[in-house]
Short mmCIF file of C-alpha atoms in Angstrom, two decimals:
data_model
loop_
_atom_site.label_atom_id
_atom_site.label_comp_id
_atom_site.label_asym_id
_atom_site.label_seq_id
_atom_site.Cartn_x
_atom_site.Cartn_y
_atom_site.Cartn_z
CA UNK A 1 -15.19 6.50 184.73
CA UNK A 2 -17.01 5.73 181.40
CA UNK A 3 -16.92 2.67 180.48
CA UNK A 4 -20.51 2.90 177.85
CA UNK A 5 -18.80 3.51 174.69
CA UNK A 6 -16.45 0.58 175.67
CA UNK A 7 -17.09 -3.07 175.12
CA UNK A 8 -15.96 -5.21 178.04
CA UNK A 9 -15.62 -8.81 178.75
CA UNK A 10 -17.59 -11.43 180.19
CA UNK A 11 -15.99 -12.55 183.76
CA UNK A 12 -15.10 -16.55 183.84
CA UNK A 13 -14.88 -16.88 187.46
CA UNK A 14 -12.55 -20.04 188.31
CA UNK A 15 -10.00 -21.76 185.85
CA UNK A 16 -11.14 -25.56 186.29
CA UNK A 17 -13.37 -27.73 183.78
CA UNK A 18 -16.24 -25.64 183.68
CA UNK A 19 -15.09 -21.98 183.72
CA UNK A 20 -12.63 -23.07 180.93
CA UNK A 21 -15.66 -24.53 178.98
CA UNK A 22 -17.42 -21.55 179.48
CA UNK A 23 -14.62 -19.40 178.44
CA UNK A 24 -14.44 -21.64 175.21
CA UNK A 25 -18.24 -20.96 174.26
CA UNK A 26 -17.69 -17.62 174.71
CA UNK A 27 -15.18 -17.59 172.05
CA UNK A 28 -16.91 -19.30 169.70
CA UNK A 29 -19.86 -16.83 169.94
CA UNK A 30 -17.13 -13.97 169.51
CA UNK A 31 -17.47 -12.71 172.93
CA UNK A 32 -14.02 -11.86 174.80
CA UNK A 33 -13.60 -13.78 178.21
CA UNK A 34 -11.76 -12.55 181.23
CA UNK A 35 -10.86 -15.65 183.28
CA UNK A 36 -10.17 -15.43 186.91
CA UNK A 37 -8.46 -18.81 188.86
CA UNK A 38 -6.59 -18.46 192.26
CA UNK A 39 -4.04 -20.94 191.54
CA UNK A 40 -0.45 -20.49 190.12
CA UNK A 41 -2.18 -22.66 187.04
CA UNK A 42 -5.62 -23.89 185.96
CA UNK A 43 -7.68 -26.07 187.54
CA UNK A 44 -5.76 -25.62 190.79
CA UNK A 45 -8.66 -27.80 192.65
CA UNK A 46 -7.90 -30.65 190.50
CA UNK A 47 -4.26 -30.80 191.52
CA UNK A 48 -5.36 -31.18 195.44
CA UNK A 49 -6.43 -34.70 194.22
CA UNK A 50 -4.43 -35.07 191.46
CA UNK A 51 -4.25 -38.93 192.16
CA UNK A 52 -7.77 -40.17 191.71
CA UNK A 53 -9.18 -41.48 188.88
CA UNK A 54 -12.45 -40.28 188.00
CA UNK A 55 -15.24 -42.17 187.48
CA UNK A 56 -16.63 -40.59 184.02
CA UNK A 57 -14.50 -41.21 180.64
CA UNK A 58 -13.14 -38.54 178.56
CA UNK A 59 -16.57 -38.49 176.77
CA UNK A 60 -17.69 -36.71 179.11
CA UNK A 61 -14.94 -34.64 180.71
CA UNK A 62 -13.90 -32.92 177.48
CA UNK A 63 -16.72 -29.77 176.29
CA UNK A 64 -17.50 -29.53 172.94
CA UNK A 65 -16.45 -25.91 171.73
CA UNK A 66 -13.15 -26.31 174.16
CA UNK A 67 -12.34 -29.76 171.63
CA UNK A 68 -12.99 -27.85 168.48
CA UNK A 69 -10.68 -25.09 169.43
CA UNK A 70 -8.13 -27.83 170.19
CA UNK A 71 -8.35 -30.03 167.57
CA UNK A 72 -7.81 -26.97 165.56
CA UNK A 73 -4.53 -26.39 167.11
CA UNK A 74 -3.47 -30.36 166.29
CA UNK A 75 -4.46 -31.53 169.81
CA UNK A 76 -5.75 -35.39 169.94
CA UNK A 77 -8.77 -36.69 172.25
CA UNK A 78 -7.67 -39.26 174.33
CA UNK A 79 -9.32 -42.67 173.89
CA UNK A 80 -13.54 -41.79 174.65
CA UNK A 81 -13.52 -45.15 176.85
CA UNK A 82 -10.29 -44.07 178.93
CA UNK A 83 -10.77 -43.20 182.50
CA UNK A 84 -8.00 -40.50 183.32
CA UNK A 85 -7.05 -38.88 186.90
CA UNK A 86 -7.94 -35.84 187.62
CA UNK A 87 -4.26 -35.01 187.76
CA UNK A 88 -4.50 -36.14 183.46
CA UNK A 89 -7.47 -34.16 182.81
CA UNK A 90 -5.50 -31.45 183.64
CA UNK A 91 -2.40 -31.91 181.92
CA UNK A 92 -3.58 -33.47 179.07
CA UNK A 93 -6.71 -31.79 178.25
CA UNK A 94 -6.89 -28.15 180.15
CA UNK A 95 -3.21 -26.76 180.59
CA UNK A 96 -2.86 -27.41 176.41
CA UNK A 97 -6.71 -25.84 176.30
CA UNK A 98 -4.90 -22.55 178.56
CA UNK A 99 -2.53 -22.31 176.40
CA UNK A 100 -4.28 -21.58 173.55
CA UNK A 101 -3.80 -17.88 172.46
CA UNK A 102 -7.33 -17.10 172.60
CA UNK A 103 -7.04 -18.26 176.06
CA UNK A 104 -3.96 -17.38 177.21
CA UNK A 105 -4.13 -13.53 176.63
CA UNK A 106 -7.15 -13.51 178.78
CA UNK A 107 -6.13 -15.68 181.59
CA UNK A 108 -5.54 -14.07 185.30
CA UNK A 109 -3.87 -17.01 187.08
CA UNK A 110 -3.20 -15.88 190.72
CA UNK A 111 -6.06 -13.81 190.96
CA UNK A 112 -8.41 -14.91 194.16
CA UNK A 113 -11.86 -13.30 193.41
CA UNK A 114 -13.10 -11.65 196.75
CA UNK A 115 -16.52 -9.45 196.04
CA UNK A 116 -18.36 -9.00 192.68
CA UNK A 117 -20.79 -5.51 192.53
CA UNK A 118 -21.99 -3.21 190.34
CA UNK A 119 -20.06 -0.25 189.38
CA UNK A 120 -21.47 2.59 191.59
CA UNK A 121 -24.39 0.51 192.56
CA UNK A 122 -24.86 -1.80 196.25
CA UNK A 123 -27.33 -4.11 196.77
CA UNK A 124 -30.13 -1.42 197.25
CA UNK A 125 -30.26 0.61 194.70
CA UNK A 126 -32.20 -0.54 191.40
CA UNK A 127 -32.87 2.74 189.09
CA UNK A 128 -30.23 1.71 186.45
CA UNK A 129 -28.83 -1.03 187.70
CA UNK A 130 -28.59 -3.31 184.79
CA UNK A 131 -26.55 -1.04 182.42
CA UNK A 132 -23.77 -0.64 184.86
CA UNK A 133 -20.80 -2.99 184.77
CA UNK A 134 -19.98 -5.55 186.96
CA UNK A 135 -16.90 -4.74 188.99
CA UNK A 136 -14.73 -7.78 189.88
CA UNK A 137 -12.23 -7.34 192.93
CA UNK A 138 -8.94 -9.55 192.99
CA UNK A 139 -6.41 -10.73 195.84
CA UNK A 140 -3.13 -10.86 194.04
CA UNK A 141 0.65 -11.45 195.52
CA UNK A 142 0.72 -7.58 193.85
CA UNK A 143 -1.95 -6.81 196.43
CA UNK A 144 -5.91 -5.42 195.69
CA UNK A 145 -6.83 -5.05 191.41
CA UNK A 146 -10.48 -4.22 189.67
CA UNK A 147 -11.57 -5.05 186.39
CA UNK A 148 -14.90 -4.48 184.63
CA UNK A 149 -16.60 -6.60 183.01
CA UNK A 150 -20.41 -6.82 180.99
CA UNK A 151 -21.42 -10.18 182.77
CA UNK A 152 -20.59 -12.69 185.63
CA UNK A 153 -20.19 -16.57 184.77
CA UNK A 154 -19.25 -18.00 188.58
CA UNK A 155 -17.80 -21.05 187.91
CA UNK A 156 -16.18 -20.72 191.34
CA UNK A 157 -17.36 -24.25 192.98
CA UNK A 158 -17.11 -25.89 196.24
CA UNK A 159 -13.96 -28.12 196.99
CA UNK A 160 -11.97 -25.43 198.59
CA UNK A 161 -14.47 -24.82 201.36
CA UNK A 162 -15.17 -27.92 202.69
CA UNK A 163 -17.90 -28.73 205.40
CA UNK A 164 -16.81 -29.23 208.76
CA UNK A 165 -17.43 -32.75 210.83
CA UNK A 166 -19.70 -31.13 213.02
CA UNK A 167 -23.44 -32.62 212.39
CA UNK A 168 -25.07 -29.63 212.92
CA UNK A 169 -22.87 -27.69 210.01
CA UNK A 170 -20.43 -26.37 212.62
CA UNK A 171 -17.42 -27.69 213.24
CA UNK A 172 -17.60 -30.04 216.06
CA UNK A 173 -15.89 -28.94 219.49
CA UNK A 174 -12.40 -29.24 219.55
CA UNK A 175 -11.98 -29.56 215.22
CA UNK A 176 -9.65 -26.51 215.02
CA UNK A 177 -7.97 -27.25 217.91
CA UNK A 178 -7.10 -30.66 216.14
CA UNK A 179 -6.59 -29.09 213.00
CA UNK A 180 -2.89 -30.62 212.30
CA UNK A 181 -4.50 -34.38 212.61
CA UNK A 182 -7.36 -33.73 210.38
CA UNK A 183 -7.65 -33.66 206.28
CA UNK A 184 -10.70 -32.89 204.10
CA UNK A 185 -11.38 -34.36 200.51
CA UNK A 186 -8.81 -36.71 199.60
CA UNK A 187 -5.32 -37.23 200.74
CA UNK A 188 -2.87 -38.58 198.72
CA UNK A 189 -3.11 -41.81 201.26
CA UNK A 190 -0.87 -43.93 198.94
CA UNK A 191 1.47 -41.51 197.44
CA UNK A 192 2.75 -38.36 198.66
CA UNK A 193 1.11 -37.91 202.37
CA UNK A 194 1.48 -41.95 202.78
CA UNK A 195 3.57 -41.43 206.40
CA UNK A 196 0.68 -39.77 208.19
CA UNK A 197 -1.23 -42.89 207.49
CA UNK A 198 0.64 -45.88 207.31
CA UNK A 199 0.36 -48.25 210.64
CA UNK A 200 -2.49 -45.51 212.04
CA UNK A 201 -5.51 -45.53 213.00
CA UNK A 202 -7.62 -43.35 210.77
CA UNK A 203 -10.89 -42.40 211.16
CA UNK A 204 -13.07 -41.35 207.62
CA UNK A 205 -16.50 -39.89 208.00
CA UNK A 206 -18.60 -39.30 205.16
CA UNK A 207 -20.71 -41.13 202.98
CA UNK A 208 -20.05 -39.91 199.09
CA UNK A 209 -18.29 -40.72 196.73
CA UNK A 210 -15.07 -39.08 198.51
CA UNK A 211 -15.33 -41.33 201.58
CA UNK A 212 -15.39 -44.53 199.29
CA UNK A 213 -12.30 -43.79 197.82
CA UNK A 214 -10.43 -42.74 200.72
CA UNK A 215 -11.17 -46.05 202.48
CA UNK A 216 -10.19 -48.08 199.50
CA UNK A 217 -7.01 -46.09 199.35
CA UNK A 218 -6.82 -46.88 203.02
CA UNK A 219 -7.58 -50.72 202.00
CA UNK A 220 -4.33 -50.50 199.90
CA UNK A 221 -2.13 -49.07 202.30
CA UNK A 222 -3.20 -51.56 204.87
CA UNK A 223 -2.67 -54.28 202.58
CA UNK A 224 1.54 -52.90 202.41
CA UNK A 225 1.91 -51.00 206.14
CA UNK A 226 0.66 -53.75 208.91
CA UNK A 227 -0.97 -51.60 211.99
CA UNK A 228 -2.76 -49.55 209.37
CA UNK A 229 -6.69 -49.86 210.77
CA UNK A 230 -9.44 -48.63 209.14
CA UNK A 231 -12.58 -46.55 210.76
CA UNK A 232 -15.85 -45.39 209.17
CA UNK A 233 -18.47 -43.15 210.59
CA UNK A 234 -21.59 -42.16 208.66
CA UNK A 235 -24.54 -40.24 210.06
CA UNK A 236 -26.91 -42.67 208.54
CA UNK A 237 -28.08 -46.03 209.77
CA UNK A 238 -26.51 -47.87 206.88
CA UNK A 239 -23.58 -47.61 204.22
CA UNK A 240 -25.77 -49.25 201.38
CA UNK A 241 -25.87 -45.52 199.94
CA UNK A 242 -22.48 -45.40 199.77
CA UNK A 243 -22.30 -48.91 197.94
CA UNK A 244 -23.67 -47.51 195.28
CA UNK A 245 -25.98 -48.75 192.19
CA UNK A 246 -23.11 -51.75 191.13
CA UNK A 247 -23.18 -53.16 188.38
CA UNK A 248 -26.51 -50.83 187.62
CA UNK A 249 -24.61 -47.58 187.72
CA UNK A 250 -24.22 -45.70 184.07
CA UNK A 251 -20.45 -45.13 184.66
CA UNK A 252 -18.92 -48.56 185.83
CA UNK A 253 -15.91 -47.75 187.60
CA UNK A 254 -18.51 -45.75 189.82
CA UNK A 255 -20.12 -48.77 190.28
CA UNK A 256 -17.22 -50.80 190.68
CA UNK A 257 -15.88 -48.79 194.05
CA UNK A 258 -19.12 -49.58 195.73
CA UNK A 259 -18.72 -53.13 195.06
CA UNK A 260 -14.95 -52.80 196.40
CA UNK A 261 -16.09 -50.97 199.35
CA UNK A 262 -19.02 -53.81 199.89
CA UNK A 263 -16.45 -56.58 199.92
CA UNK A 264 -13.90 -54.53 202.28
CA UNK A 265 -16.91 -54.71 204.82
CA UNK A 266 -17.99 -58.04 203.69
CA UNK A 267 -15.02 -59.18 204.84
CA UNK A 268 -14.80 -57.59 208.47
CA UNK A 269 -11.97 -54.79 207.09
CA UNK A 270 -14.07 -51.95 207.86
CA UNK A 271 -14.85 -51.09 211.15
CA UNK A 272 -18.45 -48.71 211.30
CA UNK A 273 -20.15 -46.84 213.08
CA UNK A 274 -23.38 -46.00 211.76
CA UNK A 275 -25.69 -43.34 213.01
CA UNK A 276 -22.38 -40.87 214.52
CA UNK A 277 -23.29 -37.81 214.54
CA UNK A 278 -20.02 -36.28 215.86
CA UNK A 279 -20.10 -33.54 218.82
CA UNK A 280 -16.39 -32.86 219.91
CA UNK A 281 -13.11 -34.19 219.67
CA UNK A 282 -10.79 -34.22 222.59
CA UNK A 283 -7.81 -36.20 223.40
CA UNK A 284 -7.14 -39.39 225.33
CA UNK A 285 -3.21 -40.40 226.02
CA UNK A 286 -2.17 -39.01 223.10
CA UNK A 287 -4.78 -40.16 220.46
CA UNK A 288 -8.30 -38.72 219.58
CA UNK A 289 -11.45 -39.40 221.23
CA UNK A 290 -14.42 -38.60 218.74
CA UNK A 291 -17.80 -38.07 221.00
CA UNK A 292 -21.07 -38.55 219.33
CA UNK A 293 -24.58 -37.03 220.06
CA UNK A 294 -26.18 -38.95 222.79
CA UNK A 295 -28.45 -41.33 221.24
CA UNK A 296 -31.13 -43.50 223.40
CA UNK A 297 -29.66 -41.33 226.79
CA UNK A 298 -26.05 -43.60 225.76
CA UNK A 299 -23.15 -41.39 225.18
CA UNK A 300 -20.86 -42.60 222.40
CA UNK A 301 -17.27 -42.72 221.47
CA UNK A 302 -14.51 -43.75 218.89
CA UNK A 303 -11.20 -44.27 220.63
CA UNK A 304 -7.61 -44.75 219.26
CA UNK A 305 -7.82 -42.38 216.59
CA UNK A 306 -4.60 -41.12 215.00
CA UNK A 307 -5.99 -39.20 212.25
CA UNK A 308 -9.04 -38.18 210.62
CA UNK A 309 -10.30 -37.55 206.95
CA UNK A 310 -13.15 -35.36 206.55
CA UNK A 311 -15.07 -36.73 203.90
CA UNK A 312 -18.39 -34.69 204.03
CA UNK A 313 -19.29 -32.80 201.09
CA UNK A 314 -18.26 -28.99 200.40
CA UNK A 315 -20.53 -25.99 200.39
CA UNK A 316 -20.15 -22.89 197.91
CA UNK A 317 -18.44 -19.44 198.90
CA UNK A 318 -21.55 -16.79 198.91
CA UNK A 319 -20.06 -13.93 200.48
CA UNK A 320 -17.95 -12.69 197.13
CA UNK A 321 -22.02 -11.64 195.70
CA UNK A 322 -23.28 -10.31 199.07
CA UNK A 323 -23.61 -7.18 196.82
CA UNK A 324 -25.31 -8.73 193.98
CA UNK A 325 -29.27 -9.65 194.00
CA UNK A 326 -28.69 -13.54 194.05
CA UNK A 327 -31.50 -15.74 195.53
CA UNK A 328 -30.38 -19.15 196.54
CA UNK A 329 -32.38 -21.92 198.30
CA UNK A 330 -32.47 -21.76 201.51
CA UNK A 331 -31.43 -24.83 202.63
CA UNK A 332 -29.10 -25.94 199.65
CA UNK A 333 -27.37 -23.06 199.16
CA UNK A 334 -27.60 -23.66 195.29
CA UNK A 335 -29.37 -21.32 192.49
CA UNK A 336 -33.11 -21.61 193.75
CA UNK A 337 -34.88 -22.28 190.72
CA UNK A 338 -32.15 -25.36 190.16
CA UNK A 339 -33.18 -26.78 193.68
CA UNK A 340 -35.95 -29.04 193.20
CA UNK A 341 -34.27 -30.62 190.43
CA UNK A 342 -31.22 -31.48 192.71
CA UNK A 343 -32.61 -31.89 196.41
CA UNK A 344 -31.14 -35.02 197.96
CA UNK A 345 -33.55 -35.21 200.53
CA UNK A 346 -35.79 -36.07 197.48
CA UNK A 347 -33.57 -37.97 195.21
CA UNK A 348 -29.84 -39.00 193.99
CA UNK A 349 -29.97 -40.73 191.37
CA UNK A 350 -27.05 -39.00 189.78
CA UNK A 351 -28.93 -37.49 186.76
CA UNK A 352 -31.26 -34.31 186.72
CA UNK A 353 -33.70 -32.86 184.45
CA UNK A 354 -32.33 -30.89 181.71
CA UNK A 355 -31.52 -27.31 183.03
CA UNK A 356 -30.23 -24.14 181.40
CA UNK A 357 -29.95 -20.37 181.80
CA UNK A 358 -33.50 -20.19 183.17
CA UNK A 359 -32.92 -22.45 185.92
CA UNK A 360 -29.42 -20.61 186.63
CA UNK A 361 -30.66 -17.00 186.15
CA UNK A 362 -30.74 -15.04 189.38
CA UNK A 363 -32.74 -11.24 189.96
CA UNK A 364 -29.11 -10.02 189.42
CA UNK A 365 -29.33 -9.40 185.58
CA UNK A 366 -26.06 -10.87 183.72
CA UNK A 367 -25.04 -12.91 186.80
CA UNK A 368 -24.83 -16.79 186.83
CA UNK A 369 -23.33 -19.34 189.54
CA UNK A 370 -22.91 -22.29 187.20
CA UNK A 371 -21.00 -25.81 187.28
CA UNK A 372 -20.90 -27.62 191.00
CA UNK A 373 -21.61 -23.89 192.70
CA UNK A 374 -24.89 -23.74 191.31
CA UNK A 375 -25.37 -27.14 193.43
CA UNK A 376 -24.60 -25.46 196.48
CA UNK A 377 -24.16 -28.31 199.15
CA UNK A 378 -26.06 -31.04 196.96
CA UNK A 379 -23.81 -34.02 195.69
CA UNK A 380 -23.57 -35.90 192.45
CA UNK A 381 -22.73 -32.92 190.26
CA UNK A 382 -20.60 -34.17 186.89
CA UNK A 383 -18.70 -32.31 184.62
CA UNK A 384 -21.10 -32.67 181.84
CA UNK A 385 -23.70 -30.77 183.11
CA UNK A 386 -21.51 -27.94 183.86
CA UNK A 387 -20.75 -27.91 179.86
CA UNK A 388 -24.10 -27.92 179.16
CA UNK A 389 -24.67 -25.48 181.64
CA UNK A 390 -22.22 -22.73 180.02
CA UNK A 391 -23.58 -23.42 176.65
CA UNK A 392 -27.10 -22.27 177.52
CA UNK A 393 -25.67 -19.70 179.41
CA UNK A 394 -23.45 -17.63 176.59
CA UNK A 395 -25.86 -18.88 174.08
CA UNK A 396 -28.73 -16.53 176.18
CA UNK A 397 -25.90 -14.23 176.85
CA UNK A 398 -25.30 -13.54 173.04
CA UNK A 399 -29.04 -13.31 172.55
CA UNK A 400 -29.38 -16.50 170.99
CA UNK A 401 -32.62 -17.95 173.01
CA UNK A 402 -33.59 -20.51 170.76
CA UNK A 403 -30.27 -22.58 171.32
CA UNK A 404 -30.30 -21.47 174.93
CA UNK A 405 -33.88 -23.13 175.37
CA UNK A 406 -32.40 -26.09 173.45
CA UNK A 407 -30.92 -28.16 176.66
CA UNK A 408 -29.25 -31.49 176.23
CA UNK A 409 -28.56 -33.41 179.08
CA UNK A 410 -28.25 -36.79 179.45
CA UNK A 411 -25.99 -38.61 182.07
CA UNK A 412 -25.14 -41.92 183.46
CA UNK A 413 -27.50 -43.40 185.88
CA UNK A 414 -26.30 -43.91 189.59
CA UNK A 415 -28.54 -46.92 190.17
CA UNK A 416 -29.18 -46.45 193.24
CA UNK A 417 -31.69 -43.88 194.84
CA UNK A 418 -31.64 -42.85 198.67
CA UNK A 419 -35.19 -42.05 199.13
CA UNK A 420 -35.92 -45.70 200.59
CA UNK A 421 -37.09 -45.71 204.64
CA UNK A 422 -34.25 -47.67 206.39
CA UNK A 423 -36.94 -50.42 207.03
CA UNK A 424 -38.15 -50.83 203.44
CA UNK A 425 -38.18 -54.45 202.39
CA UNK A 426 -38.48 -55.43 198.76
CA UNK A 427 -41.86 -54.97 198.74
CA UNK A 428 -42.18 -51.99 200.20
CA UNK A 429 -40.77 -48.14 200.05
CA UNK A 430 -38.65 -47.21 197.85
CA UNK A 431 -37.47 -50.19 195.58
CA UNK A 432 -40.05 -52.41 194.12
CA UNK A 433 -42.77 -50.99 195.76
CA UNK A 434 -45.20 -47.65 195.94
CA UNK A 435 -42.91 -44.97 195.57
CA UNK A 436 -42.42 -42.25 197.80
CA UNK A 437 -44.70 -39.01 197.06
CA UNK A 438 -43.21 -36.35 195.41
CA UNK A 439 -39.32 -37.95 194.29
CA UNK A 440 -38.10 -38.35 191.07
CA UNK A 441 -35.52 -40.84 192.13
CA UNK A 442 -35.01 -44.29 190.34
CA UNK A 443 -34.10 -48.00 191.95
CA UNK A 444 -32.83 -51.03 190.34
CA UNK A 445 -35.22 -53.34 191.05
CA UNK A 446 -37.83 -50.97 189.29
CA UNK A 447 -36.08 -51.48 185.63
CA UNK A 448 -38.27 -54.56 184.86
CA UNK A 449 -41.51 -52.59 185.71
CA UNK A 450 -40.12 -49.45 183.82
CA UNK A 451 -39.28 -51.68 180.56
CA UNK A 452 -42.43 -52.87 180.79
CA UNK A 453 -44.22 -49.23 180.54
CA UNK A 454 -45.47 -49.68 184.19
CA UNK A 455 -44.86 -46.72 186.22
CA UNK A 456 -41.15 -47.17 188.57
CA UNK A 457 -39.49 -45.70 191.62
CA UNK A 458 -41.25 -42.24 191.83
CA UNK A 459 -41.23 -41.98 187.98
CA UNK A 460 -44.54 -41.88 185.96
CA UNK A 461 -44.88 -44.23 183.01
CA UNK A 462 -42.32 -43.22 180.34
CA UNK A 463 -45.24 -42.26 177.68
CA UNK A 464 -45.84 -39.68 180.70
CA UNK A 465 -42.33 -38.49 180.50
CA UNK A 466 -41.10 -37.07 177.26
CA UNK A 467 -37.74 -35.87 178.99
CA UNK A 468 -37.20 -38.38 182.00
CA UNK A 469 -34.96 -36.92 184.74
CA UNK A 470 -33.36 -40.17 185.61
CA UNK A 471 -35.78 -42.72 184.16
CA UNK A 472 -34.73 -45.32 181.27
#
């Protein structure tokens, strides 16, 4: 086949928030997108969770270039201040944004993307390589298709491959056996799946954002189905992570589902197990026993369990480019170059240095994992970034370097950081103290010395820091 005289599109892989922002900058720059989602409809993630409310307003949730091609239809932004579900953002802001001509006619809902290569090339062979297509390889109800296309935006994410409760990364002993009884991300507790919780004993591990909103959603239910009882296992030695920044955190209703959670424990509601790092799940008359690594030479248990929600984080889907030159970190799974930016063994604050097509480049020439893939397994990603992500992305795609280099990014502060040793005090670690070497990551009680030009949590003295990472 000849495909040089012919001009092809640019593959959006993945319908959701992102891929449909990307898809919209591509239009504005006059560049034809090809946009691949595995659902029946866009933003098929979404709809697993269709009942939580997020925690950033539509000022942040809706991308520029998709609102101008909107608002040129007659299409209204909702309220800037308004928190919506994710089951709103959908209908409300990205079904009317599919629907758009200039989207529709390029839309392949249904399509699963399984591998992405280069026409006639595998991973070995370089002489040439970056003036062949990309080839892009489908799972349809019609069975196998192929479509070429000039460059690769993989806006693919994480939630549908969720990590299993197994500490090591594996699944622990006995999790697919107990498959029926267990449910990753976040049930519709209160609404639709409300019978396989109500008067149970449930079990949630995890300790992100996720997990807090399952329990409170638990907290509810309890509150209307007596017998409902509430368990929490985190592999750390305390939920104060989880609590969150309060009433420090840039997006409040973040903040205010820490506090929530807080009081739930505050009040003896929650019962935790801190430091569970789960090996095996077996069964004891008829209910769940979760085993935990040994710890001290002590074995330990959870008993009673009817039901578990697996709360712990997603990781992204690598084998559709094992035929592309990507290079990912090795431990994070995300682009590499992205990594230190994002690590939350260093910091969490919820914000990260501005980042564009540089940071998201890989050796593959014309391929880029953007939006919460290019995370990999690292938390805290928000749809914002992903926006700004795609811009500098087609901008560099349409040889436009000087607004690709021109990254934007500034996002609501967590408050909180998770670099503090378990055994700081106040005057000492992490929060109003020395900070650790080498993190970026900020702490509330290090705003007065950062307002007064002082150097806070890991951050050098804002003169120092022209474009803070998650300073203020």
């Amino acid at each position: 086949m000849n495909l040089s005289d012919i001009t092809l599109p640019v593959a959006v892989l993945g319908g959701g928030p992102v891929g449909l922002a990307a898809a919209a900058h591509l239009i504005e720059r006059g560049m034809t997108p090809l946009i691949f989602e595995a659902a029946d409809s866009v933003a098929g993630n979404l709809a697993s969770y269709e009942q939580v409310r997020l925690f950033s307003p539509w000022q942040y949730n809706v991308d520029r270039a998709a609102r101008k091609l909107l608002e040129a239809a007659g299409w209204h932004m909702p309220p800037a201040d308004d928190l919506p579900t994710a089951g709103e953002l959908r209908q409300r802001y990205l079904e009317p944004l599919a629907k758009l001509p200039q989207f529709a006619e390029h839309l392949k809902l249904g399509h699963r993307v399984t591998e992405v290569a280069r026409l006639g090339f595998d991973k070995v062979k370089t002489r040439g390589r970056e003036q062949a297509p990309f080839v892009i390889r489908t799972h349809t109800r019609q069975g196998e298709r192929e479509y070429f296309v000039s460059a690769v935006l993989d806006a693919t994410g994480t939630w549908s491959h969720p990590n299993p409760l197994g500490a090591n990364g594996l699944p622990a002993q006995g999790e697919q056996q107990f498959a029926d009884r267990i449910d990753y991300g976040m049930p519709d507790i209160t609404g639709r799946e409300r019978q396989r919780y109500a008067g149970k004993r449930v079990l949630v591990v995890g300790a992100g954002h996720s997990a807090a909103g399952t329990l409170l959603a638990l907290a509810q239910l309890a509150d209307e189905a007596p017998g409902t009882v509430i368990v929490w296992a985190i592999r750390g030695n305390s939920p104060a992570k989880t609590f969150g920044g309060g009433e420090a955190d840039g997006l409040p209703a973040r903040g205010q589902v820490g506090l929530r959670l807080q009081a739930l424990h505050r009040a003896g509601r929650l019962e935790i197990h801190t430091n569970f790092l789960i090996r095996s799940i077996t069964e004891v008359d008829g209910q769940l026993r979760i085993v935990g690594e040994n710890v001290a030479g002590d074995a330990r248990f959870i008993d009673g369990i009817d039901r578990i929600v697996a709360s712990t984080g997603a990781r992204p889907d690598l084998a559709i480019t094992r035929e592309l030159r990507v290079r990912h970190d090795p431990w994070l799974e995300s682009t590499d170059a992205l990594a230190p930016l994002i690590d939350p063994n260093e910091h969490s604050c919820g914000t990260v240095r501005p980042h564009g097509h540089r940071e998201l480049a890989h050796p593959e020439i014309g391929y880029y994992a953007v939006g919460a893939k290019s995370y990999g397994r690292a938390p805290n990603f928000l749809m914002a970034t992903g926006y700004e992500q795609v811009r500098s992305v087609v901008a560099a795609l349409a040889g436009d370097l000087k607004a690709a280099d021109d990254v934007q990014l500034e996002l609501p502060e967590t408050g909180v950081c998770n670099t503090r040793p378990p055994e700081a005090d106040s005057a000492s670690g992490c929060c109003g103290g020395p900070a650790p070497q080498g993190t970026d990551a900020c702490c509330v009680d290090d705003a007065a010395a950062k307002a007064a030009g002082a150097a806070g949590c890991g951050c050098p003295a804002p003169a120092a820091l022209p474009k803070p990472s998650c300073c203020a």
